[in-house]
CSV table of C-alpha atoms and ligand atoms in Angstrom, one decimal:
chain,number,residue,atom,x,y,z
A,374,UNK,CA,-29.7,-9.8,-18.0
A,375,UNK,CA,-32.7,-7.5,-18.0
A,376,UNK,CA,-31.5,-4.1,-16.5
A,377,UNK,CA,-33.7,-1.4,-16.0
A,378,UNK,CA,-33.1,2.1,-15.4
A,379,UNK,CA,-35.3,3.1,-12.4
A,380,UNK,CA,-34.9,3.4,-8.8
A,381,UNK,CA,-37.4,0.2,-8.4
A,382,UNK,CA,-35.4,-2.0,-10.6
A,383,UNK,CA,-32.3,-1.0,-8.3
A,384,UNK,CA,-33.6,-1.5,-4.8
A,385,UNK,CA,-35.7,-4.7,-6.1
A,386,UNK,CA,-32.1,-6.0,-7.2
A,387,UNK,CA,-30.5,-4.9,-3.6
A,388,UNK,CA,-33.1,-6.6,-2.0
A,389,UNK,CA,-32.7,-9.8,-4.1
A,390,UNK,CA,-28.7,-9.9,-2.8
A,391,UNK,CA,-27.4,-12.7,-1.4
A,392,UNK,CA,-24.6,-10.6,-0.4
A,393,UNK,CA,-26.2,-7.5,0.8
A,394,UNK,CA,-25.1,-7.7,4.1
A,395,UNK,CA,-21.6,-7.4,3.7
A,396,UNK,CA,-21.9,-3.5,3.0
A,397,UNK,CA,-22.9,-3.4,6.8
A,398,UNK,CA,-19.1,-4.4,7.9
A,399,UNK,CA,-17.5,-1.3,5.8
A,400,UNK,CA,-17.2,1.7,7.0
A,401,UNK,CA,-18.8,4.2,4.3
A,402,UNK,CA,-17.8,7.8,4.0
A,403,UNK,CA,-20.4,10.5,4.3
A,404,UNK,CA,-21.6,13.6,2.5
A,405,UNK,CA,-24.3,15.7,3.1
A,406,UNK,CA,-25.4,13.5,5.7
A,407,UNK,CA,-25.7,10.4,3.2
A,408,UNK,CA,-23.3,7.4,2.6
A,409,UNK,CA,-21.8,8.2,-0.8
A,410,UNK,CA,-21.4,6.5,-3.6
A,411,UNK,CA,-17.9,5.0,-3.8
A,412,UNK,CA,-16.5,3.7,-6.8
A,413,UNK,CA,-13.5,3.8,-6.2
A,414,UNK,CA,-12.4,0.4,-4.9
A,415,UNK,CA,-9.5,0.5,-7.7
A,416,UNK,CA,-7.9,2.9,-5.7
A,417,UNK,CA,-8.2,2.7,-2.6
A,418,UNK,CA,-10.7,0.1,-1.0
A,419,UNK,CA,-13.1,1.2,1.9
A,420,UNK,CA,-12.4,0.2,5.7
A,421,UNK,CA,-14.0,-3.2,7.2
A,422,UNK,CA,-15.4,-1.7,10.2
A,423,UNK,CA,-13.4,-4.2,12.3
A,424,UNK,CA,-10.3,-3.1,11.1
A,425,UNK,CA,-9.9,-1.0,14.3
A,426,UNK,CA,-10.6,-3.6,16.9
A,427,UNK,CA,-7.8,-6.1,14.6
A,428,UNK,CA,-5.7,-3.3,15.0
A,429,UNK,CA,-6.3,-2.5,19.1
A,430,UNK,CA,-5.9,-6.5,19.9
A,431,UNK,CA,-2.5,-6.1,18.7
A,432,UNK,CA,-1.6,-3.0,20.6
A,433,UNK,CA,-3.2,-4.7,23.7
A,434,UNK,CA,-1.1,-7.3,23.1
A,435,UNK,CA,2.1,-5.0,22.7
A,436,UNK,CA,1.1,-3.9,25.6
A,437,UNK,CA,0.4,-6.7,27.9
A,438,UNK,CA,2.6,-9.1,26.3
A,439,UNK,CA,5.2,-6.7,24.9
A,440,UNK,CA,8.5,-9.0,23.1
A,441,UNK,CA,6.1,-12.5,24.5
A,442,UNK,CA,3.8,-11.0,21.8
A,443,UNK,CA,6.2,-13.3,19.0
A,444,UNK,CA,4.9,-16.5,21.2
A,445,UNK,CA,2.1,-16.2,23.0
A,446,UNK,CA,-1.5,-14.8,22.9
A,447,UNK,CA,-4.0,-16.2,20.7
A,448,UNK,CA,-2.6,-15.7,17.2
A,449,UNK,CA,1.2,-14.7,18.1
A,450,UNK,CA,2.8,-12.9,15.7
A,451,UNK,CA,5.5,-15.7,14.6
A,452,UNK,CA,3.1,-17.2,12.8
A,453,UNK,CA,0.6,-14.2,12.3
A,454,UNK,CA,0.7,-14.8,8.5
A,455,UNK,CA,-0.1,-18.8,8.0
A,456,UNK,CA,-4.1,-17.5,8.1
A,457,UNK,CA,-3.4,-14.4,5.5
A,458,UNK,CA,-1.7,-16.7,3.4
A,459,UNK,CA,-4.4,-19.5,3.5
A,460,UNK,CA,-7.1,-16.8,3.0
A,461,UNK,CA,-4.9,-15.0,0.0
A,462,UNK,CA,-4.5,-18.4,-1.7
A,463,UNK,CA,-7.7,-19.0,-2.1
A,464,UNK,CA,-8.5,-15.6,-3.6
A,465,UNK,CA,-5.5,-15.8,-6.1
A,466,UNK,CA,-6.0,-19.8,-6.6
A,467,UNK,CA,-2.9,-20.7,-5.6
A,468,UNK,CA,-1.5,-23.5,-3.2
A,469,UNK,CA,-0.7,-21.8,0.3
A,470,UNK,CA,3.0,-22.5,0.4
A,471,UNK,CA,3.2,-20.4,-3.1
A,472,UNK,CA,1.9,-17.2,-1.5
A,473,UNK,CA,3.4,-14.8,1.3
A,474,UNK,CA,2.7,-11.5,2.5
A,475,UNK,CA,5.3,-9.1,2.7
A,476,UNK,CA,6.7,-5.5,2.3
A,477,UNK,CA,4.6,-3.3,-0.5
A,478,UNK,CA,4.2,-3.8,-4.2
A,479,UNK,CA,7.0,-2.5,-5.7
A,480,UNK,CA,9.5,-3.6,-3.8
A,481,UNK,CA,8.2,-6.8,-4.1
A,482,UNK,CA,8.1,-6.6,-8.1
A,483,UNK,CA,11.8,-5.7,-7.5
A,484,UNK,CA,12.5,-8.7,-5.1
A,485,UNK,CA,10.9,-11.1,-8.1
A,486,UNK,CA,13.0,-9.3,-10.5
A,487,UNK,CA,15.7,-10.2,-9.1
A,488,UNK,CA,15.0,-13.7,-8.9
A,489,UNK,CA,13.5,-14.1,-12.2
A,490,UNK,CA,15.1,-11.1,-14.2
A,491,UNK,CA,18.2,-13.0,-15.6
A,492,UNK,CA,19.7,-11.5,-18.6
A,493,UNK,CA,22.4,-12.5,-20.5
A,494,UNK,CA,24.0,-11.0,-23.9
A,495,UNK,CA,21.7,-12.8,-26.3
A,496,UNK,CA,18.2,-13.2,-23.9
A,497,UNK,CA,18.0,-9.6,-22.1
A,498,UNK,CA,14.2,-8.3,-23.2
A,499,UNK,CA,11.0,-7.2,-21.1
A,500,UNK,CA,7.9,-7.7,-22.8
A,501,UNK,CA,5.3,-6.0,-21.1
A,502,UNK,CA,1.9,-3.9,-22.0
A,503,UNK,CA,2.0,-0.3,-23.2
A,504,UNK,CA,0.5,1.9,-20.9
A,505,UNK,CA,1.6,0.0,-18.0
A,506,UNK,CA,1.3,1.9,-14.4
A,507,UNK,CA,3.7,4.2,-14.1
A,508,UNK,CA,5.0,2.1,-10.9
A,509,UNK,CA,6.1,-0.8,-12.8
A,510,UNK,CA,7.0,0.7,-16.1
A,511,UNK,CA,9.7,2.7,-13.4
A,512,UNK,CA,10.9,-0.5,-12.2
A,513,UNK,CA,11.3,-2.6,-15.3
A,514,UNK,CA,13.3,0.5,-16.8
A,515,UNK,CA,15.6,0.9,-13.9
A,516,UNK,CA,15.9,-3.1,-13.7
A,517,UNK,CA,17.0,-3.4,-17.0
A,518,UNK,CA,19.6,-0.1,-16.8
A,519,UNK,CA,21.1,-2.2,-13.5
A,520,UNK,CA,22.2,-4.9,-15.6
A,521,UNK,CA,23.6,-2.8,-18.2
A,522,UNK,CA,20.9,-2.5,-21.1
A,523,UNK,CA,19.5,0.6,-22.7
A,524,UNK,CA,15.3,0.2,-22.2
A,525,UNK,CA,15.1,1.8,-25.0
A,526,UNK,CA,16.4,-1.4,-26.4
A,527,UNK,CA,16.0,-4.0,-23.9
A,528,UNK,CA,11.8,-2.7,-22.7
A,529,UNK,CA,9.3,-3.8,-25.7
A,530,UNK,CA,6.2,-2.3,-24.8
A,531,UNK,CA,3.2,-4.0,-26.7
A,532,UNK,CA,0.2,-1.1,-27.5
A,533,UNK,CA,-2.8,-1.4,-29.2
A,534,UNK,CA,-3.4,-1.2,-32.7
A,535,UNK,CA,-3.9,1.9,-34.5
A,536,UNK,CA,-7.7,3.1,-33.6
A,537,UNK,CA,-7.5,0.8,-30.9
A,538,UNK,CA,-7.9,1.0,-27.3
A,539,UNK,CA,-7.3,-2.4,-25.9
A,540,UNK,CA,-4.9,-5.0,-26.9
A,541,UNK,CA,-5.7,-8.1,-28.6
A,542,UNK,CA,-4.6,-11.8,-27.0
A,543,UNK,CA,-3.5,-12.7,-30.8
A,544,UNK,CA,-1.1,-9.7,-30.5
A,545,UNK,CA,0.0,-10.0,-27.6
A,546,UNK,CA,1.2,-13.9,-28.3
A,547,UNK,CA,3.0,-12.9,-31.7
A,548,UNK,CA,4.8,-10.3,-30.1
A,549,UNK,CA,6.0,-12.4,-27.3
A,550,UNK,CA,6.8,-15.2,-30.6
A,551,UNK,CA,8.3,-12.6,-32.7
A,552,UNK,CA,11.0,-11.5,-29.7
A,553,UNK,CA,11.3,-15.2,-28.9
A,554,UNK,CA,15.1,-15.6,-29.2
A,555,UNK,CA,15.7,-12.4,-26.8
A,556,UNK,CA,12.9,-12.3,-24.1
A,557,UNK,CA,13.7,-12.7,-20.8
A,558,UNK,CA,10.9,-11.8,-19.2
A,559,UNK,CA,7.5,-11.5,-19.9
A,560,UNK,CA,5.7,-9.1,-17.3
A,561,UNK,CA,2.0,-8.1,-17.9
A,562,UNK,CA,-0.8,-6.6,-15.2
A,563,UNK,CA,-3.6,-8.6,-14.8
A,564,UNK,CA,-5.8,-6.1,-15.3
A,565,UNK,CA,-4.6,-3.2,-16.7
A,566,UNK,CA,-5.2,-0.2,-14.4
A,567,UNK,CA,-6.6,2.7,-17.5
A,568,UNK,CA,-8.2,1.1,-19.4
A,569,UNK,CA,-9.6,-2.1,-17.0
A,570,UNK,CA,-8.7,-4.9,-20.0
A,571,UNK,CA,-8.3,-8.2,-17.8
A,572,UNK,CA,-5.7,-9.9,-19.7
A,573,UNK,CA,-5.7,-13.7,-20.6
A,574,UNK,CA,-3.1,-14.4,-18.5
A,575,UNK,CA,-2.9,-18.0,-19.5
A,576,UNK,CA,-2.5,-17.5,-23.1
A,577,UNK,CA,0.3,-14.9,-22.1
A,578,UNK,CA,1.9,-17.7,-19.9
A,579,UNK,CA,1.9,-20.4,-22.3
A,580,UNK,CA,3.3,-18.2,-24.9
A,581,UNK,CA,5.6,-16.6,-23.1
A,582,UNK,CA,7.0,-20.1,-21.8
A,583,UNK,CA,7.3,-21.3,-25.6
A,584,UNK,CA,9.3,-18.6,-26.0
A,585,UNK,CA,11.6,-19.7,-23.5
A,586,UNK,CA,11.0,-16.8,-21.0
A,587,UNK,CA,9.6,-16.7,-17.4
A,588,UNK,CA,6.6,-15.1,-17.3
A,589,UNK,CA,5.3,-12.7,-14.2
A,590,UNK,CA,2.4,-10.8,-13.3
A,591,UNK,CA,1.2,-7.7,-11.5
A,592,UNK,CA,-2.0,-8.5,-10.1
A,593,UNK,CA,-3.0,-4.7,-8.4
A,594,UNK,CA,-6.3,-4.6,-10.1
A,595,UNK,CA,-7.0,-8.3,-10.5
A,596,UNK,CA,-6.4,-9.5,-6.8
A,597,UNK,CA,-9.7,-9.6,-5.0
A,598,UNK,CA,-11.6,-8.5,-8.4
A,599,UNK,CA,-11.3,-11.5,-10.7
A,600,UNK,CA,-11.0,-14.8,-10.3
A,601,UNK,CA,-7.9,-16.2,-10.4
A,602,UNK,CA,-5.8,-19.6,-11.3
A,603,UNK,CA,-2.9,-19.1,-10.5
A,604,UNK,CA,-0.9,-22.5,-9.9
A,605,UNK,CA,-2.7,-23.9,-12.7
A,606,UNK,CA,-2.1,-21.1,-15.1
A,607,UNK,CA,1.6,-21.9,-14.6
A,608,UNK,CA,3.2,-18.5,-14.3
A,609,UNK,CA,6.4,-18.0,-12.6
A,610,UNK,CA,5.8,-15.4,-10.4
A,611,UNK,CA,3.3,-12.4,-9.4
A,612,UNK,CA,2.7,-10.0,-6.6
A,613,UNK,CA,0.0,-7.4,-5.9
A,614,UNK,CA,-1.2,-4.7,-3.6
A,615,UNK,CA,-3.9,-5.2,-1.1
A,616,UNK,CA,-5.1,-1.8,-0.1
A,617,UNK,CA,-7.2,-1.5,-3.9
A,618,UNK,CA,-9.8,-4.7,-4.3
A,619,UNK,CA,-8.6,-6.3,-0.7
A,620,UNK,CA,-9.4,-3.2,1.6
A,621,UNK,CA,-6.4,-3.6,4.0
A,622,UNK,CA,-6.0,0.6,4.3
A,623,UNK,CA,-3.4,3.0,2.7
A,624,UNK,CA,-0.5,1.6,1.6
A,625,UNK,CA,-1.0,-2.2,3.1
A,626,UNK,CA,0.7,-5.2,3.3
A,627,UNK,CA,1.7,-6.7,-0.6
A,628,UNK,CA,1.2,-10.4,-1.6
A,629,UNK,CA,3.2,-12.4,-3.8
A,630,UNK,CA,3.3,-15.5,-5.5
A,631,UNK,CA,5.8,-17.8,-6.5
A,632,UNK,CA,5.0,-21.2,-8.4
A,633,UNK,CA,6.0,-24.2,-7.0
A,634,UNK,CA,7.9,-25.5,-9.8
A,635,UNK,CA,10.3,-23.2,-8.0
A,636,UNK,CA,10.5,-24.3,-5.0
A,637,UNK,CA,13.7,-26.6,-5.1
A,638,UNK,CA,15.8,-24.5,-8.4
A,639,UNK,CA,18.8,-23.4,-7.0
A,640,UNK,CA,19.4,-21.0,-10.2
A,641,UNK,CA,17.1,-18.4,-8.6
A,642,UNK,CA,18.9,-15.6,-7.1
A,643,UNK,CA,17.4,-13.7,-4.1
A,644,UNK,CA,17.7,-10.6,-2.0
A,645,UNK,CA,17.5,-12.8,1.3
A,646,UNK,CA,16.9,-11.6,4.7
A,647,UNK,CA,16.1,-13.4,8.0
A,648,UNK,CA,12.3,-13.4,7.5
A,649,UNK,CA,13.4,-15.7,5.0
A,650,UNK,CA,15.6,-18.2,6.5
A,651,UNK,CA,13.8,-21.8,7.5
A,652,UNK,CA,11.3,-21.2,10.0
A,653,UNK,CA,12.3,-24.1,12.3
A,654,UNK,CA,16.1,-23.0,12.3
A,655,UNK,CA,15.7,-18.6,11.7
A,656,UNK,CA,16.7,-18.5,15.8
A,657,UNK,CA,19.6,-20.2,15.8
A,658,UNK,CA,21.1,-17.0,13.9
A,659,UNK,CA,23.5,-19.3,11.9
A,660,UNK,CA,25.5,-17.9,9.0
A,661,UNK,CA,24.9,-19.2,5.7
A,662,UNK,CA,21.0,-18.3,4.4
A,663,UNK,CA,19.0,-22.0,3.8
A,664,UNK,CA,15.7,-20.5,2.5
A,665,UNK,CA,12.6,-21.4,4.1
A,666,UNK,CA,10.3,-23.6,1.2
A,667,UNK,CA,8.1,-21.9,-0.9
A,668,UNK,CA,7.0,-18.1,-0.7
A,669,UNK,CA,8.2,-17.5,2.7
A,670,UNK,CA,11.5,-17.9,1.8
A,671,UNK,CA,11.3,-14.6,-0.4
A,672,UNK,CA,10.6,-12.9,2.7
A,673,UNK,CA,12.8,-10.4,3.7
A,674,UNK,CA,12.3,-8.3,7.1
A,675,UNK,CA,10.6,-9.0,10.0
A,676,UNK,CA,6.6,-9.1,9.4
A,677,UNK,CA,4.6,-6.1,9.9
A,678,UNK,CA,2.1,-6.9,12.7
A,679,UNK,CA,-0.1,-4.1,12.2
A,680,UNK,CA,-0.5,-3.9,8.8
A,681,UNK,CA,-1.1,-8.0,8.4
A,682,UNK,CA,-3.4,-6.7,11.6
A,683,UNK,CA,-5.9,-4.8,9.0
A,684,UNK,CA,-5.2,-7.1,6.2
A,685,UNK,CA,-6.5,-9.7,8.5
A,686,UNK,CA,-10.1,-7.8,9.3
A,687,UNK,CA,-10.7,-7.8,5.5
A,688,UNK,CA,-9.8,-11.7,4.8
A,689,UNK,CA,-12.0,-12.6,7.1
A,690,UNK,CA,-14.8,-10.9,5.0
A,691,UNK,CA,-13.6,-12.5,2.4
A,692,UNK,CA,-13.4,-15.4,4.2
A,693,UNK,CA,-16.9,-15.5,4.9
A,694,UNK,CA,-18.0,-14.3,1.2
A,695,UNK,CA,-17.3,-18.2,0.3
A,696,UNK,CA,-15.4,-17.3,-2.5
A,697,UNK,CA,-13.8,-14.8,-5.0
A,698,UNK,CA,-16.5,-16.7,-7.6
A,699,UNK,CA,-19.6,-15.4,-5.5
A,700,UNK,CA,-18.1,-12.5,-5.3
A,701,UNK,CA,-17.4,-12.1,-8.8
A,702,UNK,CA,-21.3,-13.0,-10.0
A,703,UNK,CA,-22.6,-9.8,-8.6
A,704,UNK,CA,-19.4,-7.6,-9.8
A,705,UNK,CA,-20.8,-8.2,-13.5
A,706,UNK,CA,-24.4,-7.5,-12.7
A,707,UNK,CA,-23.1,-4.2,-11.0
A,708,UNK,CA,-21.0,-3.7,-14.1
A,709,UNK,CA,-23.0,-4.5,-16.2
A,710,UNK,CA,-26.3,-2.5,-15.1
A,711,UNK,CA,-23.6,0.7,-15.1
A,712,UNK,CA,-22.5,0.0,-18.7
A,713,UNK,CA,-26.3,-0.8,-19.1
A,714,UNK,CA,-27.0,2.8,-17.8
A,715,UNK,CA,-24.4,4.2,-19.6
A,716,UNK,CA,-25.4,3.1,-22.9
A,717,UNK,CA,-28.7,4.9,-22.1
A,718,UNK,CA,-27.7,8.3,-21.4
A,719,UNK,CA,-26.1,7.9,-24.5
A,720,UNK,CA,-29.1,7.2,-26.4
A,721,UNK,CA,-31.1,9.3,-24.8
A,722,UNK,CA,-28.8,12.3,-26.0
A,723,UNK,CA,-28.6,10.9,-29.5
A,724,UNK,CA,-24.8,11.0,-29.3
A,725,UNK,CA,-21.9,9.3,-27.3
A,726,UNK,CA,-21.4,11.5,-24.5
A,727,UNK,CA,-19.6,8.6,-22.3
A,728,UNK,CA,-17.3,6.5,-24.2
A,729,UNK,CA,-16.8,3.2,-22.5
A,730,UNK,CA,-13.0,2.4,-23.5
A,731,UNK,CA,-12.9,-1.0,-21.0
A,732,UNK,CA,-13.7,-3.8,-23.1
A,733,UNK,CA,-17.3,-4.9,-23.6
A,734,UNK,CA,-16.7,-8.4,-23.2
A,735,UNK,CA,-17.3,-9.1,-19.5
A,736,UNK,CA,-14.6,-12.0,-19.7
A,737,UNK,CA,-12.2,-9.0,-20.8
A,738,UNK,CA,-12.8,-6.9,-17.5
A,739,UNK,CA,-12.8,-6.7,-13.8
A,740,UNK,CA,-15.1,-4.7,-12.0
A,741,UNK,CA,-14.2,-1.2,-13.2
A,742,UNK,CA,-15.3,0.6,-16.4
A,743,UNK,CA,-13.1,3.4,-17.9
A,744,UNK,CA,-16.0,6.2,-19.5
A,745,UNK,CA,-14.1,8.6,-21.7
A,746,UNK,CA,-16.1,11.9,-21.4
A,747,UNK,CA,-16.4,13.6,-24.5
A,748,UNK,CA,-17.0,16.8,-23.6
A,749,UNK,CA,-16.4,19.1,-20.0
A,750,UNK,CA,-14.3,15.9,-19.3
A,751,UNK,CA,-13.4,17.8,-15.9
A,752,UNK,CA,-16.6,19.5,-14.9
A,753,UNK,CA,-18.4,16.0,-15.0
A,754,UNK,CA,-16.0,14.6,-12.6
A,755,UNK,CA,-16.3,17.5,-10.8
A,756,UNK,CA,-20.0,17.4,-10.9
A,757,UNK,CA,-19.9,13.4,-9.8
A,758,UNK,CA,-17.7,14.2,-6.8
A,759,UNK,CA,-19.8,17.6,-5.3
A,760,UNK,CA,-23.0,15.1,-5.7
A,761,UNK,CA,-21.4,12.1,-3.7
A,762,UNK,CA,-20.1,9.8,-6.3
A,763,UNK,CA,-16.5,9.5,-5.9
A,764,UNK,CA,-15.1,7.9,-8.8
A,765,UNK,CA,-11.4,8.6,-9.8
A,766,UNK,CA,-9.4,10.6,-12.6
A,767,UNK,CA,-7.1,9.8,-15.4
A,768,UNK,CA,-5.8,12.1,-17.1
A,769,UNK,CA,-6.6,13.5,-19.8
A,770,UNK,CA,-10.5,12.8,-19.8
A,771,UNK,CA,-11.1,9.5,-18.4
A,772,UNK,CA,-13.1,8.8,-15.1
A,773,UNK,CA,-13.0,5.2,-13.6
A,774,UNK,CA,-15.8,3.6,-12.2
A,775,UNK,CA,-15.7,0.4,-10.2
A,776,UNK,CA,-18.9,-0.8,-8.3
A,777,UNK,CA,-17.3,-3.5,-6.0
A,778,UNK,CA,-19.4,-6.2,-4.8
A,779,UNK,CA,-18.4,-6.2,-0.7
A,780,UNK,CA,-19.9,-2.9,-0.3
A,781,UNK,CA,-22.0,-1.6,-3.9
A,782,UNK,CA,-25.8,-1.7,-4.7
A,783,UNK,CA,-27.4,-1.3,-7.5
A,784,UNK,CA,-28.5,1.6,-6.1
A,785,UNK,CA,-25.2,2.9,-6.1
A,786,UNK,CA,-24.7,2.4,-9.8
A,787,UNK,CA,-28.5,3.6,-10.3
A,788,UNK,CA,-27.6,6.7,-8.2
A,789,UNK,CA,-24.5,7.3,-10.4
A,790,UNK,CA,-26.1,7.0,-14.1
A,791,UNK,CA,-28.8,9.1,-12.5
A,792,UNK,CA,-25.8,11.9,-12.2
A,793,UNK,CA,-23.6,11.6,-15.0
A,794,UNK,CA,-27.0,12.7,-16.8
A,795,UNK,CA,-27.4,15.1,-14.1
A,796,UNK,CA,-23.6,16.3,-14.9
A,797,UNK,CA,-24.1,16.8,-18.7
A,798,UNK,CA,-27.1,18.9,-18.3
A,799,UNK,CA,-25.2,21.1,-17.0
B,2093,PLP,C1,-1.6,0.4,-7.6
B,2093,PLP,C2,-0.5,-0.1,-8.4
B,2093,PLP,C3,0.9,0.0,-8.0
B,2093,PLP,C4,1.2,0.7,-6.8
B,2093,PLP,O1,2.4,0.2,-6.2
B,2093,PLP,P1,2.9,0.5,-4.7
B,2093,PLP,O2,4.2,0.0,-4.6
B,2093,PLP,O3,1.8,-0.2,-3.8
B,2093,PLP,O4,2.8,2.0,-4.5
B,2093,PLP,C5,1.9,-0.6,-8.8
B,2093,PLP,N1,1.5,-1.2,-10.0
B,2093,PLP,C6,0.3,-1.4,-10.4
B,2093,PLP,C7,0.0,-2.1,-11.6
B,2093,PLP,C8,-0.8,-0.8,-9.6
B,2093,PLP,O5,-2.0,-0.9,-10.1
């Protein structure tokens, strides 16, 4: 693509948008009297301005229908969660009986764990990426220490190679073959969330299958970003947040996945709880758990109407955005202008000042770039924030950028390479 770096070349390619309009049904923070500039979708996505009326139908129906609220009503809450989970599917490409909503995301990586975290003495090892969040690296760590192995022995982290950044598939793969008598699990992000590789999560399934391990996935920063396949990609599990890429508020409902293949093994251990039990036969309040089929039957606790309230105001954007492959289009013109603009500032200064560290390839990445700032790391950010751009910060000198395509422009990302030069002049 031809990118330009002015202010005509930006509103021209907002004006061009087939998907322009969706930025009218968030709800965009102000400063200084102007929408800013908010890129930080990988954090925290924006509010669908229809998340409050989602929310007051349900409390009206609390209200007016109070316990009747399970039954009756238009969408009664016993079955609240059939449209998330069609709507979720779709987005993660899976079949709607593999996906539920339920609890948040690390108690859901837990709940998988314990299904498809089996050691034994001779097959006991996590293969996962170096650098994972902090989140999962905790979980995987105190996993392993509950069935009696050391992490230091039992967690094999893969990291880049030396004067490397990102990891390389070919790495990755012989890793996974080189452990192949020992690994349990293999557990990888999607995308990872510092340095924005997207990870080729089929390559990592296959190989991690050869190995003779079950392979999982942590989908935080892919869900809602990239497109993804996952029944035909064949991994055994994943789960993901849906307050980042899927807008459903502060700390919202989680989704998981679990492949069909596993529908029927009666290996698989679970934490049960009565969400899970047979839909058709939960009432009877019978002892003995029978699992309802597919997903559901992971869940645990009754559903949270409120927050599957707010989830449900952002799937029906997404509904009507026909597709995470739309979608997906526009995020790598967005990302790509800001690398594009980037690159420029560099030039222009006849240095690197910004050091991209997500890779280049835009098969390789999701919607966020991670710029490494050379120099006055801090004050940039700080410089970026006081002028409206609200990106986030990683320590030590890394600020993430993600132009989303719901609710960026390529004014947005114009606006922003118009400041970090702005920042540096400082
Ligand atoms: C955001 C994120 C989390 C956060 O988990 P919560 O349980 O929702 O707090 C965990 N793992 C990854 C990879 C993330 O990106």
């Amino acid at each position: 693509m031809n990118y330009q770096n002015s202010l005509a070349f930006a509103i021209e390619r907002d004006q061009q948008d087939p998907l322009k309009d969706f930025r009218k049904q968030f709800l965009i923070p102000q400063h200084n009297g102007k929408d800013v500039v908010y890129l930080c979708g990988n954090s925290l996505g924006l509010q669908p301005s229809s998340a409050s009326k989602y929310i007051n139908d349900q409390l009206s129906n609390w209200q007016n229908l109070a316990v009747e609220g399970w039954f009756q009503g238009d969408d009664p809450w016993l079955e609240y969660h059939k449209s998330l989970a069609i709507s979720v599917s779709k987005i993660v490409g899976a079949k709607e009986s593999e996906v539920t909503v339920m609890n948040s995301l690390t108690v859901n990586l837990h709940l998988l764990m314990v299904s498809f975290y089996k050691p034994n003495s001779k097959r006991y090892k996590i293969l996962m990426e170096g650098g994972a969040f902090p989140s999962d690296q905790y979980a995987v760590e105190s996993q392993v220490r509950f069935h009696g192995f050391d992490p230091k022995d039992a967690v094999i982290e893969i990291f880049p190679r030396e004067g490397e950044v990102t990891l390389r598939t070919e790495d990755i793969i012989q890793q996974i073959r080189d452990n192949a008598d020992e690994v349990a699990l293999v557990l990888f992000a999607g995308i990872n969330y510092y340095t924005g590789q997207f990870f080729d999560l089929q390559a990592i399934t296959k190989a991690g299958h050869d190995a003779g391990a079950y392979v999982g996935f942590d989908l935080a920063h892919a869900a809602g970003n990239v497109p993804l396949q996952l029944h035909d990609w064949g991994g055994d599990f994943a789960c993901w947040c849906s307050y980042k890429y899927m807008n459903s508020g502060p700390g919202g409902i989680s989704g998981v996945f679990v492949h069909e293949k596993h529908f029927n093994n009666q290996q698989l251990d679970r934490f049960a709880g009565w969400w899970g039990y047979r839909a058709d036969k939960r009432f009877l309040m019978a002892p003995g758990f029978e699992a309802a089929n597919g997903a559901n039957g992971w869940q645990v606790s009754t559903a949270p109407i409120l927050l599957q309230a707010l989830f449900k105001a952002s799937m029906a954007i997404f509904d009507s955005a026909a597709g995470i492959c739309r979608l997906r289009e526009k995020s790598l013109a967005l990302t790509g202008y800001l690398e594009f603009l980037i690159g420029q500032i560099n030039k222009q200064q006849g240095e690197e000042v910004f050091r991209i560290i997500t890779p280049a390839n835009p098969h390789e990445r999701g919607c966020q770039l991670s710029v490494v700032c050379l120099r006055n790391a801090k004050a940039i950010f700080q410089y970026l924030a006081n002028n409206g751009v609200i990106g986030d910060w990683r320590e030590p000198d890394v600020i993430r950028l993600s132009p989303v395509p719901l609710y960026n422009t390529f004014e947005d990302v114009y606006h922003t390479g118009k400041q970090l030069l702005a920042a540096i002049a400082q």
